[in-house]
Amino acid sequence: MPADSPARATARETIALLTGAAGFTEHRPPSHPLPPDGPLGWAGYDAARERAGTRTGEEESVVYGTGFVGDRACVLLAFEFGFLGGSLGRLTGDRLAAAYELALTRRLPLLALVATGGSRMQEGMVALTQLQRVAAASTRLRAAGLPQIAVVRDPTTGGGWATVGAGADVVLALPGAQVGFAGSRVRPADADPHAYSAEGQFAAGQVDAVVPPGELAGALTHWLRALGPHGALPAAPLPRARSAARLPETGREAVAAARDPRRPRAEAYLADYFAARLPLHGDRCGGTDPGLLCGFGLRADGLPVAYVAQCGTPTRPAGYRAAARTIRLADRLGVPVLTLVDTPGAANDAEAERAGAGAAIADAFAAVAEARVPVTTLVIGEGGSGGALALAAPDNTHVTADSYFSVIAPELAAAILKRPPSETGATADQLRLRPQDLVELGFARSIVS
């Protein structure tokens, strides 16, 4: 990547890109000088630090302090890659720990602008154990319900990626940035370079979005508004029905209406519901499911709501893991959740089984059950068995007129009962899967019109 690329901007240039005229107030931790040539007595280390300081104008590889991004106050920390490759040493650890503590004390979000080559070898294990300090500080911030956002620049590798970067609640990346645990000089010679790029990490579900520098300040302003911290928030309002479908008279009609390709899908509901949407992408285990949309959104009145929306396809294990991740993050930050149910059921192919379908569905059930924030569910299409129920809120599920919910698809029920296909409609009636049946059975609270 060229040296003048926005992803290779200095720490202070990157901060200025985000804070603009609002400015930035730098903080410094108490001084604890290193012994001569560092804790290992590495010959020439002091001279290397002095040259790095002269070249960059910095005292260490991290700058931190407070500032405003848009109208939101936050703690910013930025790595200076020009200072010994943005590497982490003991003094870097002091600054990182102090930045997290500042966010904790002032109850502000933490925004990390990462560009690092990893731990500083001239400090050996003293440098490596700074990762444990960062992990502990991040955990304290998480326990306090304060959000952490990372913007990974070029390059972001090693322990800095595996803690400050990938450990954040939301991970954004600049286009073309090198991102990965293994740096360019230590990865296998035949490794696919795409896997170590911002775009490759996005494809693998490790990065939530790749954002051009010119759009970064706006995106981060929305994220800071959505993630808080907030006071007590109300439950997510119910979406409006997106069709004028009448209530079905039979079970067969209910199934046909839910499967009608002209029926409004999740994208239409979300576009109507939110003024701004901020997607979360991937399950952080290397998987993505394009049939499940997750993220946070801001309504026209400013209310933040987290969303999990099925898109009418069989939901894959990665989708359930992404859903659980979203619901747990919303719960920790005190943001209400909206789920849109629309799936014929969980994916049941061999690949899904190898990817842990059962465990992923169980985790989604657990995330909904554990949530302390209100979860609101609207069934907008097919409600196919446990694969749909995993994302439905007990006692707060609503349905549209063009939806159904069933313990099993009527075709499969007829097959199990050894009935001919001609009896599928009668089987659908027996299953009582129509919207009005679901209300009468006590599963749904209302039919949204």
Short mmCIF file of C-alpha atoms in Angstrom, two decimals:
data_model
loop_
_atom_site.label_atom_id
_atom_site.label_comp_id
_atom_site.label_asym_id
_atom_site.label_seq_id
_atom_site.Cartn_x
_atom_site.Cartn_y
_atom_site.Cartn_z
CA MET A 1 0.00 0.00 0.00
CA PRO A 2 1.44 3.44 -0.88
CA ALA A 3 2.76 5.48 2.00
CA ASP A 4 0.34 8.33 1.21
CA SER A 5 -2.73 6.06 1.32
CA PRO A 6 -5.42 7.20 3.80
CA ALA A 7 -5.06 3.82 5.49
CA ARG A 8 -1.40 4.73 6.16
CA ALA A 9 -2.15 8.16 7.63
CA THR A 10 -0.43 9.01 10.90
CA ALA A 11 -2.17 8.57 14.22
CA ARG A 12 -2.90 12.28 14.54
CA GLU A 13 -4.05 12.61 10.93
CA THR A 14 -6.50 9.77 11.49
CA ILE A 15 -7.81 11.36 14.68
CA ALA A 16 -8.18 14.71 12.89
CA LEU A 17 -10.08 13.02 10.05
CA LEU A 18 -12.73 12.01 12.59
CA THR A 19 -12.79 14.88 15.10
CA GLY A 20 -12.34 17.77 12.66
CA ALA A 21 -12.96 21.19 14.16
CA ALA A 22 -14.30 19.61 17.36
CA GLY A 23 -10.73 18.87 18.27
CA PHE A 24 -8.93 16.32 20.41
CA THR A 25 -7.58 16.55 23.94
CA GLU A 26 -4.55 14.35 24.41
CA HIS A 27 -3.90 12.49 27.67
CA ARG A 28 -0.71 10.87 28.92
CA PRO A 29 -0.27 8.21 31.59
CA PRO A 30 2.09 8.60 34.54
CA SER A 31 5.71 8.17 33.48
CA HIS A 32 7.43 4.86 34.28
CA PRO A 33 10.72 4.94 32.36
CA LEU A 34 12.23 1.76 30.94
CA PRO A 35 15.67 0.58 32.01
CA PRO A 36 18.53 1.25 29.56
CA ASP A 37 17.82 -0.51 26.26
CA GLY A 38 14.57 -1.85 27.69
CA PRO A 39 13.74 -4.80 29.94
CA LEU A 40 15.94 -7.19 27.92
CA GLY A 41 18.89 -4.80 27.59
CA TRP A 42 18.55 -5.18 23.80
CA ALA A 43 21.56 -3.39 22.31
CA GLY A 44 20.51 -0.40 20.25
CA TYR A 45 16.89 -0.33 21.46
CA ASP A 46 17.16 3.13 23.01
CA ALA A 47 18.68 4.47 19.82
CA ALA A 48 15.88 2.92 17.75
CA ARG A 49 13.27 4.52 20.00
CA GLU A 50 15.02 7.87 19.69
CA ARG A 51 15.07 7.65 15.89
CA ALA A 52 11.38 6.69 15.86
CA GLY A 53 10.54 9.66 18.04
CA THR A 54 12.50 12.05 15.83
CA ARG A 55 10.85 10.69 12.68
CA THR A 56 7.27 10.76 14.00
CA GLY A 57 7.29 13.38 16.72
CA GLU A 58 5.74 10.83 19.09
CA GLU A 59 6.93 9.45 22.42
CA GLU A 60 5.34 6.03 21.87
CA SER A 61 3.35 4.02 19.35
CA VAL A 62 -0.07 5.02 20.75
CA VAL A 63 -1.74 8.41 21.16
CA TYR A 64 -4.94 8.65 23.23
CA GLY A 65 -7.35 11.17 24.68
CA THR A 66 -10.89 12.49 24.43
CA GLY A 67 -12.72 14.08 21.54
CA PHE A 68 -15.97 14.35 19.61
CA VAL A 69 -16.88 12.40 16.52
CA GLY A 70 -19.87 14.24 15.13
CA ASP A 71 -21.90 15.12 18.20
CA ARG A 72 -20.69 12.18 20.30
CA ALA A 73 -17.96 12.32 22.93
CA CYS A 74 -15.64 9.33 23.10
CA VAL A 75 -12.18 8.20 24.08
CA LEU A 76 -9.96 7.80 21.04
CA LEU A 77 -6.74 5.83 20.84
CA ALA A 78 -4.68 5.71 17.67
CA PHE A 79 -1.62 3.66 16.80
CA GLU A 80 1.31 5.40 15.12
CA PHE A 81 2.74 2.82 12.72
CA GLY A 82 5.76 5.03 12.02
CA PHE A 83 6.91 4.47 15.61
CA LEU A 84 8.56 1.02 15.48
CA GLY A 85 5.77 -0.39 13.34
CA GLY A 86 3.05 0.54 15.82
CA SER A 87 4.32 -2.29 17.99
CA LEU A 88 3.26 -2.92 21.58
CA GLY A 89 5.78 -2.55 24.38
CA ARG A 90 5.38 -1.89 28.07
CA LEU A 91 4.92 1.84 27.63
CA THR A 92 2.40 1.17 24.88
CA GLY A 93 0.56 -1.05 27.32
CA ASP A 94 0.56 1.78 29.84
CA ARG A 95 -1.16 4.03 27.30
CA LEU A 96 -3.66 1.42 26.17
CA ALA A 97 -4.62 0.54 29.75
CA ALA A 98 -4.94 4.24 30.58
CA ALA A 99 -7.20 4.81 27.54
CA TYR A 100 -9.54 2.01 28.58
CA GLU A 101 -9.55 3.31 32.16
CA LEU A 102 -10.36 6.82 30.93
CA ALA A 103 -13.36 5.45 29.02
CA LEU A 104 -14.46 3.53 32.10
CA THR A 105 -14.11 6.49 34.46
CA ARG A 106 -15.92 8.92 32.17
CA ARG A 107 -18.42 6.35 30.91
CA LEU A 108 -17.58 7.00 27.28
CA PRO A 109 -17.34 4.71 24.27
CA LEU A 110 -13.85 3.64 23.25
CA LEU A 111 -12.85 4.17 19.62
CA ALA A 112 -9.59 2.45 18.63
CA LEU A 113 -7.83 3.37 15.38
CA VAL A 114 -5.49 0.45 14.93
CA ALA A 115 -2.34 0.11 12.82
CA THR A 116 0.20 -2.25 14.33
CA GLY A 117 2.71 -4.94 13.55
CA GLY A 118 2.23 -6.74 16.86
CA SER A 119 4.29 -7.13 20.02
CA ARG A 120 7.75 -5.51 20.23
CA MET A 121 10.41 -8.21 20.10
CA GLN A 122 13.04 -5.95 21.73
CA GLU A 123 11.00 -6.25 24.96
CA GLY A 124 10.34 -9.98 24.72
CA MET A 125 7.75 -11.42 27.07
CA VAL A 126 7.29 -8.05 28.76
CA ALA A 127 5.87 -6.82 25.46
CA LEU A 128 3.79 -9.93 24.84
CA THR A 129 2.07 -9.77 28.22
CA GLN A 130 0.70 -6.32 27.36
CA LEU A 131 -1.94 -8.27 25.44
CA GLN A 132 -3.20 -9.63 28.74
CA ARG A 133 -3.40 -6.09 30.11
CA VAL A 134 -5.45 -5.01 27.12
CA ALA A 135 -7.76 -8.02 27.43
CA ALA A 136 -8.36 -7.31 31.12
CA ALA A 137 -9.05 -3.62 30.45
CA SER A 138 -11.41 -4.47 27.61
CA THR A 139 -13.28 -6.91 29.84
CA ARG A 140 -13.82 -4.24 32.50
CA LEU A 141 -15.21 -1.87 29.88
CA ARG A 142 -17.50 -4.60 28.56
CA ALA A 143 -18.78 -5.38 32.05
CA ALA A 144 -19.63 -1.70 32.51
CA GLY A 145 -21.87 -1.75 29.43
CA LEU A 146 -19.65 0.59 27.41
CA PRO A 147 -19.15 0.01 23.68
CA GLN A 148 -15.84 -0.56 21.92
CA ILE A 149 -15.41 0.21 18.22
CA ALA A 150 -12.27 -0.54 16.23
CA VAL A 151 -11.20 0.88 12.88
CA VAL A 152 -8.44 -1.29 11.45
CA ARG A 153 -5.96 0.53 9.23
CA ASP A 154 -3.01 -0.68 7.21
CA PRO A 155 -1.50 -2.85 8.54
CA THR A 156 -3.24 -4.40 11.53
CA THR A 157 -1.59 -7.67 12.50
CA GLY A 158 -0.42 -9.73 15.44
CA GLY A 159 -1.57 -9.25 18.99
CA GLY A 160 -2.93 -5.78 18.31
CA TRP A 161 -5.41 -7.28 15.86
CA ALA A 162 -6.19 -10.15 18.23
CA THR A 163 -7.01 -7.81 21.15
CA VAL A 164 -7.75 -4.15 20.42
CA GLY A 165 -8.98 -4.86 16.87
CA ALA A 166 -10.87 -8.15 16.71
CA GLY A 167 -11.84 -7.85 20.39
CA ALA A 168 -14.01 -4.78 19.76
CA ASP A 169 -17.80 -4.94 19.61
CA VAL A 170 -17.84 -3.49 16.10
CA VAL A 171 -14.94 -3.78 13.65
CA LEU A 172 -14.69 -1.44 10.67
CA ALA A 173 -11.82 -1.57 8.19
CA LEU A 174 -10.31 0.85 5.69
CA PRO A 175 -10.22 -0.42 2.09
CA GLY A 176 -7.11 -2.29 1.08
CA ALA A 177 -5.76 -2.56 4.62
CA GLN A 178 -3.70 -5.62 5.52
CA VAL A 179 -5.56 -7.30 8.39
CA GLY A 180 -4.69 -10.61 10.01
CA PHE A 181 -2.99 -12.27 12.93
CA ALA A 182 0.02 -13.27 10.82
CA GLY A 183 2.07 -10.42 9.43
CA SER A 184 3.45 -10.44 5.90
CA ARG A 185 6.91 -11.71 6.97
CA VAL A 186 5.73 -14.63 9.09
CA ARG A 187 2.84 -16.15 7.16
CA PRO A 188 3.30 -19.15 4.82
CA ALA A 189 4.93 -18.20 1.53
CA ASP A 190 2.06 -19.63 -0.51
CA ALA A 191 -0.71 -18.04 1.60
CA ASP A 192 -3.57 -16.34 -0.26
CA PRO A 193 -3.02 -12.60 0.31
CA HIS A 194 -6.77 -11.93 0.04
CA ALA A 195 -7.29 -13.77 3.33
CA TYR A 196 -5.11 -11.15 5.06
CA SER A 197 -6.93 -8.13 3.63
CA ALA A 198 -9.80 -6.01 4.91
CA GLU A 199 -11.95 -7.33 2.08
CA GLY A 200 -10.98 -10.94 2.80
CA GLN A 201 -11.70 -10.57 6.50
CA PHE A 202 -15.08 -9.07 5.63
CA ALA A 203 -15.88 -12.03 3.38
CA ALA A 204 -14.96 -14.35 6.26
CA GLY A 205 -17.26 -12.53 8.69
CA GLN A 206 -14.46 -11.06 10.83
CA VAL A 207 -15.06 -7.41 9.87
CA ASP A 208 -18.45 -5.71 9.97
CA ALA A 209 -17.88 -3.24 7.14
CA VAL A 210 -15.17 -1.89 4.85
CA VAL A 211 -15.61 1.88 4.95
CA PRO A 212 -13.87 4.43 2.68
CA PRO A 213 -12.04 7.16 4.63
CA GLY A 214 -14.40 9.87 3.38
CA GLU A 215 -17.39 8.01 4.87
CA LEU A 216 -15.75 6.99 8.13
CA ALA A 217 -16.70 9.98 10.30
CA GLY A 218 -20.36 9.73 9.33
CA ALA A 219 -20.46 5.97 9.88
CA LEU A 220 -18.82 6.27 13.29
CA THR A 221 -21.20 9.05 14.34
CA HIS A 222 -24.14 6.75 13.60
CA TRP A 223 -22.49 3.85 15.44
CA LEU A 224 -21.77 5.99 18.51
CA ARG A 225 -25.39 7.15 18.57
CA ALA A 226 -26.68 3.60 18.24
CA LEU A 227 -24.42 1.94 20.79
CA GLY A 228 -24.67 4.54 23.51
CA PRO A 229 -24.29 4.48 26.44
CA HIS A 230 -28.01 5.07 26.92
CA GLY A 231 -30.43 5.40 29.77
CA ALA A 232 -33.48 3.16 30.07
CA LEU A 233 -34.93 2.58 26.60
CA PRO A 234 -38.43 1.41 25.66
CA ALA A 235 -39.19 -1.76 23.78
CA ALA A 236 -38.78 -1.66 20.03
CA PRO A 237 -42.00 -0.45 18.37
CA LEU A 238 -43.73 -2.94 16.10
CA PRO A 239 -43.12 -2.44 12.39
CA ARG A 240 -46.04 -1.63 10.15
CA ALA A 241 -47.39 -4.42 7.97
CA ARG A 242 -46.03 -4.02 4.47
CA SER A 243 -48.93 -5.67 2.66
CA ALA A 244 -52.71 -5.48 2.73
CA ALA A 245 -53.20 -9.23 2.79
CA ARG A 246 -56.48 -10.47 4.22
CA LEU A 247 -56.59 -13.20 6.82
CA PRO A 248 -56.50 -16.66 5.24
CA GLU A 249 -59.54 -18.89 5.55
CA THR A 250 -57.60 -22.17 5.48
CA GLY A 251 -54.21 -23.45 6.48
CA ARG A 252 -53.34 -24.04 2.84
CA GLU A 253 -54.09 -20.37 2.07
CA ALA A 254 -51.90 -19.25 4.97
CA VAL A 255 -48.94 -21.27 3.70
CA ALA A 256 -49.46 -20.06 0.13
CA ALA A 257 -49.58 -16.41 1.24
CA ALA A 258 -46.38 -16.76 3.28
CA ARG A 259 -44.60 -18.43 0.35
CA ASP A 260 -45.79 -15.95 -2.26
CA PRO A 261 -42.65 -14.49 -3.91
CA ARG A 262 -44.40 -11.12 -4.19
CA ARG A 263 -44.80 -10.84 -0.41
CA PRO A 264 -42.73 -8.08 1.28
CA ARG A 265 -39.51 -9.40 2.76
CA ALA A 266 -37.22 -8.29 5.57
CA GLU A 267 -35.45 -5.67 3.47
CA ALA A 268 -38.74 -3.82 2.88
CA TYR A 269 -39.62 -3.89 6.58
CA LEU A 270 -36.19 -2.68 7.69
CA ALA A 271 -36.09 0.11 5.09
CA ASP A 272 -39.45 1.38 6.35
CA TYR A 273 -38.55 0.99 10.03
CA PHE A 274 -35.13 2.68 10.21
CA ALA A 275 -33.76 6.06 9.19
CA ALA A 276 -30.22 4.61 9.31
CA ARG A 277 -29.00 1.01 9.42
CA LEU A 278 -25.62 -0.20 10.64
CA PRO A 279 -25.03 -3.85 9.71
CA LEU A 280 -23.09 -6.35 11.78
CA HIS A 281 -21.50 -8.92 9.52
CA GLY A 282 -20.51 -12.50 10.24
CA ASP A 283 -20.35 -14.88 13.15
CA ARG A 284 -16.69 -14.25 14.10
CA CYS A 285 -16.05 -17.96 13.44
CA GLY A 286 -15.34 -17.63 9.72
CA GLY A 287 -18.95 -17.88 8.57
CA THR A 288 -21.61 -15.65 7.07
CA ASP A 289 -25.25 -16.17 6.14
CA PRO A 290 -26.63 -13.79 3.49
CA GLY A 291 -30.14 -14.92 4.45
CA LEU A 292 -29.93 -13.30 7.89
CA LEU A 293 -29.54 -9.54 8.41
CA CYS A 294 -28.15 -8.30 11.73
CA GLY A 295 -27.13 -4.95 13.08
CA PHE A 296 -28.23 -1.80 14.83
CA GLY A 297 -30.44 0.93 13.45
CA LEU A 298 -31.63 4.41 14.30
CA ARG A 299 -35.29 5.26 13.90
CA ALA A 300 -36.45 8.69 12.75
CA ASP A 301 -37.05 9.66 16.40
CA GLY A 302 -33.46 8.71 17.28
CA LEU A 303 -34.36 5.51 19.13
CA PRO A 304 -31.65 2.86 18.63
CA VAL A 305 -32.86 -0.68 17.99
CA ALA A 306 -30.87 -3.83 17.30
CA TYR A 307 -32.31 -6.04 14.59
CA VAL A 308 -32.10 -9.68 13.53
CA ALA A 309 -34.07 -10.42 10.37
CA GLN A 310 -34.50 -13.67 8.46
CA CYS A 311 -34.90 -13.24 4.70
CA GLY A 312 -37.03 -16.23 3.76
CA THR A 313 -34.25 -18.76 3.25
CA PRO A 314 -33.18 -21.67 5.48
CA THR A 315 -31.06 -20.12 8.22
CA ARG A 316 -27.51 -21.45 8.42
CA PRO A 317 -25.42 -21.99 11.58
CA ALA A 318 -23.42 -18.82 10.88
CA GLY A 319 -26.71 -16.91 10.83
CA TYR A 320 -27.75 -18.16 14.25
CA ARG A 321 -24.31 -17.35 15.68
CA ALA A 322 -24.46 -13.85 14.20
CA ALA A 323 -27.95 -13.43 15.66
CA ALA A 324 -26.78 -14.49 19.12
CA ARG A 325 -23.82 -12.13 18.88
CA THR A 326 -26.13 -9.22 17.99
CA ILE A 327 -28.67 -9.95 20.72
CA ARG A 328 -26.00 -10.30 23.42
CA LEU A 329 -24.31 -7.07 22.37
CA ALA A 330 -27.64 -5.23 22.44
CA ASP A 331 -28.39 -6.69 25.85
CA ARG A 332 -25.04 -5.59 27.26
CA LEU A 333 -25.51 -2.06 25.92
CA GLY A 334 -29.17 -1.77 26.94
CA VAL A 335 -30.57 -1.49 23.40
CA PRO A 336 -33.96 -3.09 22.61
CA VAL A 337 -34.10 -5.83 19.98
CA LEU A 338 -36.42 -6.43 17.04
CA THR A 339 -36.47 -9.82 15.34
CA LEU A 340 -38.21 -10.51 12.02
CA VAL A 341 -39.00 -14.18 11.55
CA ASP A 342 -39.21 -15.57 8.03
CA THR A 343 -37.67 -18.95 7.27
CA PRO A 344 -38.91 -22.35 6.10
CA GLY A 345 -36.61 -23.71 8.81
CA ALA A 346 -32.99 -24.18 9.73
CA ALA A 347 -30.64 -25.38 7.00
CA ASN A 348 -30.49 -29.17 7.24
CA ASP A 349 -27.81 -30.14 4.71
CA ALA A 350 -24.62 -31.98 5.63
CA GLU A 351 -22.58 -28.80 5.57
CA ALA A 352 -24.91 -27.22 8.12
CA GLU A 353 -24.57 -30.23 10.40
CA ARG A 354 -20.77 -30.12 10.15
CA ALA A 355 -20.91 -26.40 10.98
CA GLY A 356 -22.76 -27.12 14.22
CA ALA A 357 -26.39 -26.40 13.40
CA GLY A 358 -27.70 -27.78 16.67
CA ALA A 359 -25.27 -25.86 18.86
CA ALA A 360 -25.83 -22.63 16.89
CA ILE A 361 -29.61 -22.88 17.20
CA ALA A 362 -29.28 -23.65 20.90
CA ASP A 363 -27.13 -20.55 21.35
CA ALA A 364 -29.73 -18.37 19.61
CA PHE A 365 -32.45 -19.74 21.90
CA ALA A 366 -30.19 -18.98 24.88
CA ALA A 367 -29.42 -15.43 23.73
CA VAL A 368 -33.14 -14.60 23.49
CA ALA A 369 -33.90 -16.29 26.82
CA GLU A 370 -31.04 -14.48 28.61
CA ALA A 371 -31.84 -11.02 27.26
CA ARG A 372 -32.68 -8.43 29.89
CA VAL A 373 -33.64 -5.85 27.28
CA PRO A 374 -37.07 -6.16 25.64
CA VAL A 375 -37.15 -8.36 22.54
CA THR A 376 -40.01 -7.79 20.08
CA THR A 377 -40.74 -10.28 17.30
CA LEU A 378 -42.81 -9.93 14.16
CA VAL A 379 -43.41 -13.00 11.99
CA ILE A 380 -43.52 -11.62 8.44
CA GLY A 381 -43.62 -14.86 6.43
CA GLU A 382 -42.83 -18.48 7.10
CA GLY A 383 -42.38 -19.68 10.66
CA GLY A 384 -40.74 -23.01 10.10
CA SER A 385 -40.38 -25.02 13.29
CA GLY A 386 -37.48 -24.57 15.73
CA GLY A 387 -35.38 -22.80 13.14
CA ALA A 388 -37.84 -19.93 13.30
CA LEU A 389 -38.77 -20.22 16.98
CA ALA A 390 -35.13 -19.74 18.01
CA LEU A 391 -35.47 -16.04 17.15
CA ALA A 392 -38.99 -15.50 18.50
CA ALA A 393 -39.56 -13.65 21.77
CA PRO A 394 -41.62 -15.59 24.32
CA ASP A 395 -44.76 -13.60 25.18
CA ASN A 396 -43.92 -10.78 22.75
CA THR A 397 -44.37 -12.27 19.28
CA HIS A 398 -46.74 -10.74 16.74
CA VAL A 399 -47.72 -11.91 13.25
CA THR A 400 -48.76 -10.43 9.93
CA ALA A 401 -51.76 -11.58 7.92
CA ASP A 402 -49.48 -13.15 5.32
CA SER A 403 -47.56 -15.36 7.74
CA TYR A 404 -47.84 -18.75 9.37
CA PHE A 405 -46.02 -20.63 12.14
CA SER A 406 -45.96 -24.37 12.50
CA VAL A 407 -44.26 -27.11 14.45
CA ILE A 408 -43.49 -28.69 11.06
CA ALA A 409 -44.18 -27.88 7.43
CA PRO A 410 -47.53 -29.39 6.37
CA GLU A 411 -45.91 -31.37 3.53
CA LEU A 412 -43.49 -33.00 5.94
CA ALA A 413 -46.25 -33.63 8.47
CA ALA A 414 -48.33 -35.40 5.79
CA ALA A 415 -45.33 -37.48 4.76
CA ILE A 416 -44.62 -38.54 8.36
CA LEU A 417 -48.28 -39.48 8.78
CA LYS A 418 -48.11 -41.43 5.49
CA ARG A 419 -50.85 -39.30 3.96
CA PRO A 420 -51.07 -38.68 0.22
CA PRO A 421 -50.11 -35.21 -1.07
CA SER A 422 -53.76 -34.45 -1.64
CA GLU A 423 -54.23 -34.29 2.14
CA THR A 424 -51.55 -31.65 2.72
CA GLY A 425 -54.18 -28.90 2.94
CA ALA A 426 -56.20 -30.80 5.54
CA THR A 427 -53.00 -31.40 7.49
CA ALA A 428 -52.25 -27.66 7.41
CA ASP A 429 -55.70 -27.01 8.87
CA GLN A 430 -55.06 -29.54 11.64
CA LEU A 431 -51.77 -27.83 12.52
CA ARG A 432 -53.64 -24.56 13.20
CA LEU A 433 -50.86 -22.47 11.74
CA ARG A 434 -52.89 -19.46 10.48
CA PRO A 435 -52.25 -16.02 12.03
CA GLN A 436 -55.62 -16.03 13.80
CA ASP A 437 -54.94 -19.56 15.10
CA LEU A 438 -51.63 -18.40 16.54
CA VAL A 439 -53.37 -15.61 18.44
CA GLU A 440 -56.08 -17.96 19.74
CA LEU A 441 -53.44 -20.47 20.86
CA GLY A 442 -51.65 -17.74 22.83
CA PHE A 443 -48.44 -17.90 20.80
CA ALA A 444 -48.93 -14.51 19.12
CA ARG A 445 -50.10 -11.39 20.90
CA SER A 446 -51.59 -9.69 17.87
CA ILE A 447 -51.99 -9.59 14.10
CA VAL A 448 -50.27 -6.47 12.80
CA SER A 449 -52.15 -4.64 10.11
#
